Short mmCIF file of C-alpha atoms in Angstrom, two decimals:
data_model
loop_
_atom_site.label_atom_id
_atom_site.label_comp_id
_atom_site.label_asym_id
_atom_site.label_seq_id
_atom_site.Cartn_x
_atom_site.Cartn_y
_atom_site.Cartn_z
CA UNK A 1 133.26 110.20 62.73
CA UNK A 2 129.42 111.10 64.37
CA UNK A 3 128.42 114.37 64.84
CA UNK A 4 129.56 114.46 68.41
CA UNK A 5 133.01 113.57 67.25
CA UNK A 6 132.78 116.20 64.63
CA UNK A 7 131.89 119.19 67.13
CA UNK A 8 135.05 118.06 69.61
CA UNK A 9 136.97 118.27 66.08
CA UNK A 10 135.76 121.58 64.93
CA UNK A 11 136.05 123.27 68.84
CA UNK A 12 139.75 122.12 69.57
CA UNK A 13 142.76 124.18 68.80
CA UNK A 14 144.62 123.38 65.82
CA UNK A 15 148.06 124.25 64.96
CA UNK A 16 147.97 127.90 63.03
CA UNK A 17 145.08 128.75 65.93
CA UNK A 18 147.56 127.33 68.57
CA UNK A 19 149.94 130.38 67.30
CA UNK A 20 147.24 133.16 66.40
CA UNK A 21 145.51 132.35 69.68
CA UNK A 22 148.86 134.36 71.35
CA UNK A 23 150.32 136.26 68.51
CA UNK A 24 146.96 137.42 67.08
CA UNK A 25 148.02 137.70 64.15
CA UNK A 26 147.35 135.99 60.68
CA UNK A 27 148.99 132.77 59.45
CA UNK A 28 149.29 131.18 56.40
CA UNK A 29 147.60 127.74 55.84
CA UNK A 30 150.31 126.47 53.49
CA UNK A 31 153.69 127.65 52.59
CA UNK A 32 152.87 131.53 52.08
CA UNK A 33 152.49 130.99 48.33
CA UNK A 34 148.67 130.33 48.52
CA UNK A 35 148.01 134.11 48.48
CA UNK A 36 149.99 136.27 45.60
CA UNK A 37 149.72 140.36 46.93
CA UNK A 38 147.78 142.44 44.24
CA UNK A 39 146.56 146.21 44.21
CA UNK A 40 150.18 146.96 45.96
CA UNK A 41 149.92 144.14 48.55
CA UNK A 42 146.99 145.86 49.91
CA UNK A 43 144.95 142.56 48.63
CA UNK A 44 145.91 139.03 48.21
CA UNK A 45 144.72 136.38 45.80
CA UNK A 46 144.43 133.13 46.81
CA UNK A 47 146.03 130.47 44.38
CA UNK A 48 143.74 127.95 43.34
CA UNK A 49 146.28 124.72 42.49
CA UNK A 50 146.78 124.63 46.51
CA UNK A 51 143.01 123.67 47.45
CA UNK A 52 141.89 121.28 44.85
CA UNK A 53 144.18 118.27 44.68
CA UNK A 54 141.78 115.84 46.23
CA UNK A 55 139.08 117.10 43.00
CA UNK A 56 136.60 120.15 42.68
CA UNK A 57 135.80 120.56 46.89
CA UNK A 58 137.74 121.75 49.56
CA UNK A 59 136.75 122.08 53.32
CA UNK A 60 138.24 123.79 55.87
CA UNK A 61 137.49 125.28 59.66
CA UNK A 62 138.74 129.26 59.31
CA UNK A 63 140.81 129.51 62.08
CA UNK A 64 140.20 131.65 64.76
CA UNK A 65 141.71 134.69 66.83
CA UNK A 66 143.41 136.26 64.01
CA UNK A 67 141.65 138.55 60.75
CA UNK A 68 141.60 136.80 57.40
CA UNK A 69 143.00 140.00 55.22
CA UNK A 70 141.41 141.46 52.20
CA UNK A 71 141.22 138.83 49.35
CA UNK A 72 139.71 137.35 46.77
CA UNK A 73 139.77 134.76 44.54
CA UNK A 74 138.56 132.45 41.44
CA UNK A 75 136.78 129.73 43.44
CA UNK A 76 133.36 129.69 44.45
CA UNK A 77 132.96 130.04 48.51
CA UNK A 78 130.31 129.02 51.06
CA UNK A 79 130.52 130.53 54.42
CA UNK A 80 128.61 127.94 56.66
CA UNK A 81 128.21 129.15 60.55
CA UNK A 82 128.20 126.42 62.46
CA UNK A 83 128.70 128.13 65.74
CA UNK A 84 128.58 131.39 67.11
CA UNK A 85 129.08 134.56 65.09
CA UNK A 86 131.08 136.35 62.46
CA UNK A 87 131.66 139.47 60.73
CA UNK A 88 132.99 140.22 57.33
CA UNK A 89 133.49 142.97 54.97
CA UNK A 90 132.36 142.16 51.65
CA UNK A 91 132.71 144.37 48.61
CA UNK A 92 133.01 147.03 51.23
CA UNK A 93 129.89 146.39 52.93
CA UNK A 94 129.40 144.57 56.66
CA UNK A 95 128.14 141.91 57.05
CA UNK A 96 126.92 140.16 59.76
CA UNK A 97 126.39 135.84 59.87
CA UNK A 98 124.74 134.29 62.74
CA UNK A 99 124.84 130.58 63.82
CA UNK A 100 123.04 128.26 61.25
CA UNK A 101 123.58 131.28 58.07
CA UNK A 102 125.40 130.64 54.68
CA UNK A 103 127.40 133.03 53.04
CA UNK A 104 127.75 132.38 49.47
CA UNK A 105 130.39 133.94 47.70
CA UNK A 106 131.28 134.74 44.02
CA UNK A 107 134.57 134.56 42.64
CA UNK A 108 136.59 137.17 42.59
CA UNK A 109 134.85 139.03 45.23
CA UNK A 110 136.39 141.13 47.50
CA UNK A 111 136.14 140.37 51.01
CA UNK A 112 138.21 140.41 54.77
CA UNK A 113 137.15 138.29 57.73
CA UNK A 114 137.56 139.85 61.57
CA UNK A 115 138.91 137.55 63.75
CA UNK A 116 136.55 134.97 65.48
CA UNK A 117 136.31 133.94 69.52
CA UNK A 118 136.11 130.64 71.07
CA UNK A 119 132.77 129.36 70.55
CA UNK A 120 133.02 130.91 66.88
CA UNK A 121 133.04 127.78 64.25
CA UNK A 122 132.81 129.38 60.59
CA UNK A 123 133.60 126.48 57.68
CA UNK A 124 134.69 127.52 54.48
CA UNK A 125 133.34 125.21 51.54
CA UNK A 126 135.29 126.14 48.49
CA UNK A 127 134.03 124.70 44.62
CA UNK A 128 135.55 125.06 41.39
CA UNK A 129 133.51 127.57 39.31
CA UNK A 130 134.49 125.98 36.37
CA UNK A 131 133.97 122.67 37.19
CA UNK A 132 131.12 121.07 39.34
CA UNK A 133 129.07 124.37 39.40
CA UNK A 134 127.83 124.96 36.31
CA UNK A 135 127.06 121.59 35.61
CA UNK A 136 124.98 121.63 39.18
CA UNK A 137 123.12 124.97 38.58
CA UNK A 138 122.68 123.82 34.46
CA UNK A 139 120.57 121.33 35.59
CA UNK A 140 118.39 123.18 37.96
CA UNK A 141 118.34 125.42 34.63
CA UNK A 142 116.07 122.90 32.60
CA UNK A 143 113.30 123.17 35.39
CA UNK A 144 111.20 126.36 35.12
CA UNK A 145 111.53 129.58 35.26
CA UNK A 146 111.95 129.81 38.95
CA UNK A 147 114.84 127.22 39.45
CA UNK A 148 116.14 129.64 36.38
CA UNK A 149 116.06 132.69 38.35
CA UNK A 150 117.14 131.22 41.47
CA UNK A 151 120.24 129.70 39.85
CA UNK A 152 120.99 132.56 38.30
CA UNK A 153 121.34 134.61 41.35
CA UNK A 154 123.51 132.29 42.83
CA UNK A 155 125.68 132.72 40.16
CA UNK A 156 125.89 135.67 38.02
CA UNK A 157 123.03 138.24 39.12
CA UNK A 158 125.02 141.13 40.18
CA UNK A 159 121.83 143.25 41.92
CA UNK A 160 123.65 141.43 45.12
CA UNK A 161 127.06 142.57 44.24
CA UNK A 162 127.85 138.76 43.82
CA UNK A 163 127.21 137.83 47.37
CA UNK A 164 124.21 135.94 49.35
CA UNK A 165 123.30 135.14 52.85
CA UNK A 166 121.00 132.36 53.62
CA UNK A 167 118.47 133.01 56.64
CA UNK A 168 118.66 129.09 57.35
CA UNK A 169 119.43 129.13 60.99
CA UNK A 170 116.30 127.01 61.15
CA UNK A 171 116.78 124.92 58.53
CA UNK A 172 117.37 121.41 60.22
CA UNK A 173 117.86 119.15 56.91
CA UNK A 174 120.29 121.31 55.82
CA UNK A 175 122.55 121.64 58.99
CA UNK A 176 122.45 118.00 59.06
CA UNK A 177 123.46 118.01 55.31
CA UNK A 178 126.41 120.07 56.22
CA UNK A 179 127.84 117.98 59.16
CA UNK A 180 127.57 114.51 57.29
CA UNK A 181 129.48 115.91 54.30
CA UNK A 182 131.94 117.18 57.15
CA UNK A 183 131.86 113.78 58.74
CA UNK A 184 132.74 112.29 55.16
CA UNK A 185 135.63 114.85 54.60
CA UNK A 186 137.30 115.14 57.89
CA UNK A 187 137.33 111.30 58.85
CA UNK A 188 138.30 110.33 55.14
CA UNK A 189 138.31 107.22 53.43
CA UNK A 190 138.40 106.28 49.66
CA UNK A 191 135.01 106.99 49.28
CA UNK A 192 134.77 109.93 51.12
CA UNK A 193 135.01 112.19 48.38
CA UNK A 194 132.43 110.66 45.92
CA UNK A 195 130.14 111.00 49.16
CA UNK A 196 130.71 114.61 49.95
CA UNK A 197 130.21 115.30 45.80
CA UNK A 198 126.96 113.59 46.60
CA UNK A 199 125.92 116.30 49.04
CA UNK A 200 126.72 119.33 47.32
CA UNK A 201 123.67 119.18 45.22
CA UNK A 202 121.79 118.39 48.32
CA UNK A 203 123.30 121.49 49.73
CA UNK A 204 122.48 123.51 46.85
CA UNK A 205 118.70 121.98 46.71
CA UNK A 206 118.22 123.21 50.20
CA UNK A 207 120.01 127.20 50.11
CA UNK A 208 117.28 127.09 46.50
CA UNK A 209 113.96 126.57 49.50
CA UNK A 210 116.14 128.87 51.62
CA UNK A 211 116.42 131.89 48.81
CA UNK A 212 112.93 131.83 47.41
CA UNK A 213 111.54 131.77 51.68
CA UNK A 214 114.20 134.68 51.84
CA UNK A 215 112.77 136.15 48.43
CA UNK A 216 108.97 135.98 49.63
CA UNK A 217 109.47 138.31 52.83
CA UNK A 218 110.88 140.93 50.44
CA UNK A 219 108.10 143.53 49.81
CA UNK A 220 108.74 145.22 46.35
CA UNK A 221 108.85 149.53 46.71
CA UNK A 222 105.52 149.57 45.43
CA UNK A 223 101.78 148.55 46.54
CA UNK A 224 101.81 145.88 44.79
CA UNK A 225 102.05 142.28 46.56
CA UNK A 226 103.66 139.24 46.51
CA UNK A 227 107.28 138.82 45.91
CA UNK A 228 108.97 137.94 42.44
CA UNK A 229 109.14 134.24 43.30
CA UNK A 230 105.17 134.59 43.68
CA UNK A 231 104.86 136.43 40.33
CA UNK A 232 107.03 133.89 38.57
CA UNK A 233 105.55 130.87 39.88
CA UNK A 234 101.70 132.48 38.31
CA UNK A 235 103.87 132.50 34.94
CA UNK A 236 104.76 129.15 35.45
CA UNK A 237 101.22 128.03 36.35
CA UNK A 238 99.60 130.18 33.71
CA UNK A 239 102.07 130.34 31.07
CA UNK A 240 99.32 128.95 28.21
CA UNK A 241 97.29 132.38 28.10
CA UNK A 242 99.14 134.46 30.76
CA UNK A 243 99.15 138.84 29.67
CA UNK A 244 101.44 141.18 31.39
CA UNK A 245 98.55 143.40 31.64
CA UNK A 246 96.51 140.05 33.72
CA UNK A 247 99.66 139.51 35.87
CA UNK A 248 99.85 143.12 37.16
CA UNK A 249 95.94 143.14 37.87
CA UNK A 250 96.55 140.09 39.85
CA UNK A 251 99.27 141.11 41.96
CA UNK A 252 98.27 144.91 41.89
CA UNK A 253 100.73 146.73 39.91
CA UNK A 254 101.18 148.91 37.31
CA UNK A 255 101.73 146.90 33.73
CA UNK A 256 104.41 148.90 32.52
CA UNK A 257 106.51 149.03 36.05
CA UNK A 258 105.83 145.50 36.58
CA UNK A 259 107.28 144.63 32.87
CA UNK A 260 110.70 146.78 33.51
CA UNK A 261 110.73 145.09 37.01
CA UNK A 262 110.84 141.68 35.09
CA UNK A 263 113.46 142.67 32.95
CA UNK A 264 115.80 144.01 35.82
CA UNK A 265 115.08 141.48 38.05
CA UNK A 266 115.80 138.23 35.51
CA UNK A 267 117.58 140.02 32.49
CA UNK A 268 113.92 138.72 30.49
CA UNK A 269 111.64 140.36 29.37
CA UNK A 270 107.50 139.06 30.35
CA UNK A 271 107.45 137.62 26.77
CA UNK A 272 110.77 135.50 27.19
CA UNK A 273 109.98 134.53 30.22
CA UNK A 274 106.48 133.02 28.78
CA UNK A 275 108.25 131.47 26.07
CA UNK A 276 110.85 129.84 28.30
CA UNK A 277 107.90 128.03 30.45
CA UNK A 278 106.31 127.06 26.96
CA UNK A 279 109.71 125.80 26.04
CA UNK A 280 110.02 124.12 29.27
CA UNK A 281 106.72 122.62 28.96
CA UNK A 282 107.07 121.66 25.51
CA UNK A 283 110.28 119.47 26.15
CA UNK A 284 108.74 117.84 29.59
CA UNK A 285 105.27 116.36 26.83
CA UNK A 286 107.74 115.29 24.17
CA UNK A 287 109.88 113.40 27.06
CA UNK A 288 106.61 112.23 28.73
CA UNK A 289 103.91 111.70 26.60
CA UNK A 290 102.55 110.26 23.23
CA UNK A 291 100.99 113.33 22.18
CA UNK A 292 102.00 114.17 18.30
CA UNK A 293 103.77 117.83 18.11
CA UNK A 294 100.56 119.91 16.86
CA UNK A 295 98.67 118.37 20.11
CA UNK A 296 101.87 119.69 22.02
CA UNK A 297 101.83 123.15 20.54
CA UNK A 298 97.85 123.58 21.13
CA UNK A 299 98.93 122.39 24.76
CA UNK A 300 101.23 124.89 25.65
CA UNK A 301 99.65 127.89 24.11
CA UNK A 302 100.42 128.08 20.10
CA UNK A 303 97.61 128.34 18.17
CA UNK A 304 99.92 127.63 14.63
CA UNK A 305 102.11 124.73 14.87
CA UNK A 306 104.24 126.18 12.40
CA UNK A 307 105.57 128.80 15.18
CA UNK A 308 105.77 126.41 17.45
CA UNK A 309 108.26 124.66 15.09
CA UNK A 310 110.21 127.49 14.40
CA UNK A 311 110.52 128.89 18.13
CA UNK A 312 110.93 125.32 19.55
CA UNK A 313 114.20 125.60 17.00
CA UNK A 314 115.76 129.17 17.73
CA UNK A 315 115.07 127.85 21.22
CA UNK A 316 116.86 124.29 21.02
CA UNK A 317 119.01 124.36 18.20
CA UNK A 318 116.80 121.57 16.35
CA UNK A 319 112.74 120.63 15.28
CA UNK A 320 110.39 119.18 18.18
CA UNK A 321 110.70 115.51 16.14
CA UNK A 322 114.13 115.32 15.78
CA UNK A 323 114.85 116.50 19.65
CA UNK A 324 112.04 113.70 20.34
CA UNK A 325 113.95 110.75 18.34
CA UNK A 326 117.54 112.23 20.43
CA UNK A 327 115.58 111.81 23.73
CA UNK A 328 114.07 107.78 22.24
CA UNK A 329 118.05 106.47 21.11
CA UNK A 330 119.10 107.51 24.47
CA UNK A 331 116.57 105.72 26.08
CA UNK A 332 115.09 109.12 28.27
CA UNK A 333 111.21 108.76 27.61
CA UNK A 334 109.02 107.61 29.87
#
């Protein structure tokens, strides 16, 4: 299947829209028991065992001319508009997604989808929370602060009520991401399904650039500039001698509203999130260079090695040397 194949795919009536197209009304994708009523059958929750028996990621086109009732469920969900328009209620607010937008949803979020026209092509990407997630965002994790705080509000940050929406309509790589993992699951082979595990992280890679653009046209409620993307990317560059009071002169606010701004914006406080770009830091020098562990702490910012030792350990679980020898036996230096 090319992409021109794919779009005659995605456009043509299938079966339940073949009924909903006259009837209007909602039908179920499997045998009914996919969605169990809750809250006095005023919401439904969908049944995980139905979606993943081909592994951890299911892919489907939401079929038109009928609502999608309240429900929610334990799955991670991606909203991808491929064509057209939608609207949704989510955690009772509206929202609106426009061609070439993501929707990324937590689990158990609440959430109804109004029926969709013709030319209206919304595909639902469902993952396994507990599965290839955490393993995708835990790597991102190990990268900085910033791939910390973006992962983190794809995931748990709750300051979105455990929702986002990408502004990627222009985003080219990624719509081509998203049709040749559709290509790979719709035209199936053996294979197909190690491919389109391949592309999720490519997916995810690409909503990251999409977030932090998002997260840089956000003006914070005060005079100060530059968003917090900005502000964490100066810790990351200046983590070795980097003062709360020297990060609000240089992006003009106030220390102390800058500090609790920190704290409710990445559950850290400044301090923590110094220490985490030290830590960071530390572990990339012991990986990646023959520097001895008192050069490393001098490096990063510790005047005593001794403190170095013991915050490399609350941090790690074990000494600088003996997470250096782990990294040598399984043959990660370089």
């Amino acid at each position: 299947m090319d992409h021109l194949q794919l779009d005659h795919y995605l456009r043509q009536l299938d079966s339940i829209e073949k009924i909903q197209i006259i009837t209007r009304s909602n039908v179920n994708e499997f045998d009914g028991n996919e969605r169990r009523a809750e809250n006095d059958g005023t919401v439904f929750r969908m049944q995980e065992n139905y979606f993943f028996d081909q592994g951890s990621i299911f892919i489907s086109k939401h079929h038109r001319y009928a609502p999608m009732p309240l429900h929610n469920h334990s799955f991670i969900e991606l909203n991808y508009m491929y064509s057209g328009e939608c609207k949704q209620e989510i955690n009772g607010n509206l929202v609106h997604i426009n061609q070439g937008q993501v929707c990324m949803l937590d689990k158990d979020v609440l959430h109804r989808i109004y029926p969709l026209g013709e030319n209206d092509i919304l595909i639902n990407i469902i993952i396994k929370k507990d599965s290839l997630l955490p393993r995708l965002l835990g790597g991102l994790n190990r990268t900085g602060i910033v791939s910390s705080f973006l992962s983190h509000a794809l995931s748990e940050d709750q300051s979105h009520d455990r929702y986002v929406r990408f502004h990627s309509e222009n985003r080219h790589q990624l719509h081509h991401l998203f049709k040749n993992m559709m290509c790979e699951y719709f035209d199936t082979d053996e294979l197909s399904m190690d491919m389109v595990g391949y592309y999720i992280p490519l997916v995810f890679t690409e909503l990251m650039r999409v977030y932090r653009t998002d997260k840089n046209f956000e003006l914070n409620q005060s005079n100060g500039q530059g968003s917090i993307i900005d502000i964490l990317h100066y810790i990351e560059q200046n983590f070795r001698n980097c003062t709360l009071t020297g990060l609000a002169e240089a992006f003009g606010f106030n220390a102390n509203y800058l500090g609790n701004m920190l704290k409710e914006r990445t559950g850290q406080t400044f301090l923590s999130l110094v220490q985490t770009q030290r830590m960071v830091q530390a572990v990339h020098l012991l990986k990646h260079s023959s520097k001895n562990i008192d050069e490393i702490a001098l490096e990063i910012g510790y005047e005593s090695p001794g403190f170095f030792y013991r915050k490399f350990k609350d941090y790690y679980g074990q000494t600088p040397n003996r997470y250096r020898k782990s990294m040598e036996a399984e043959g990660i230096m370089g």
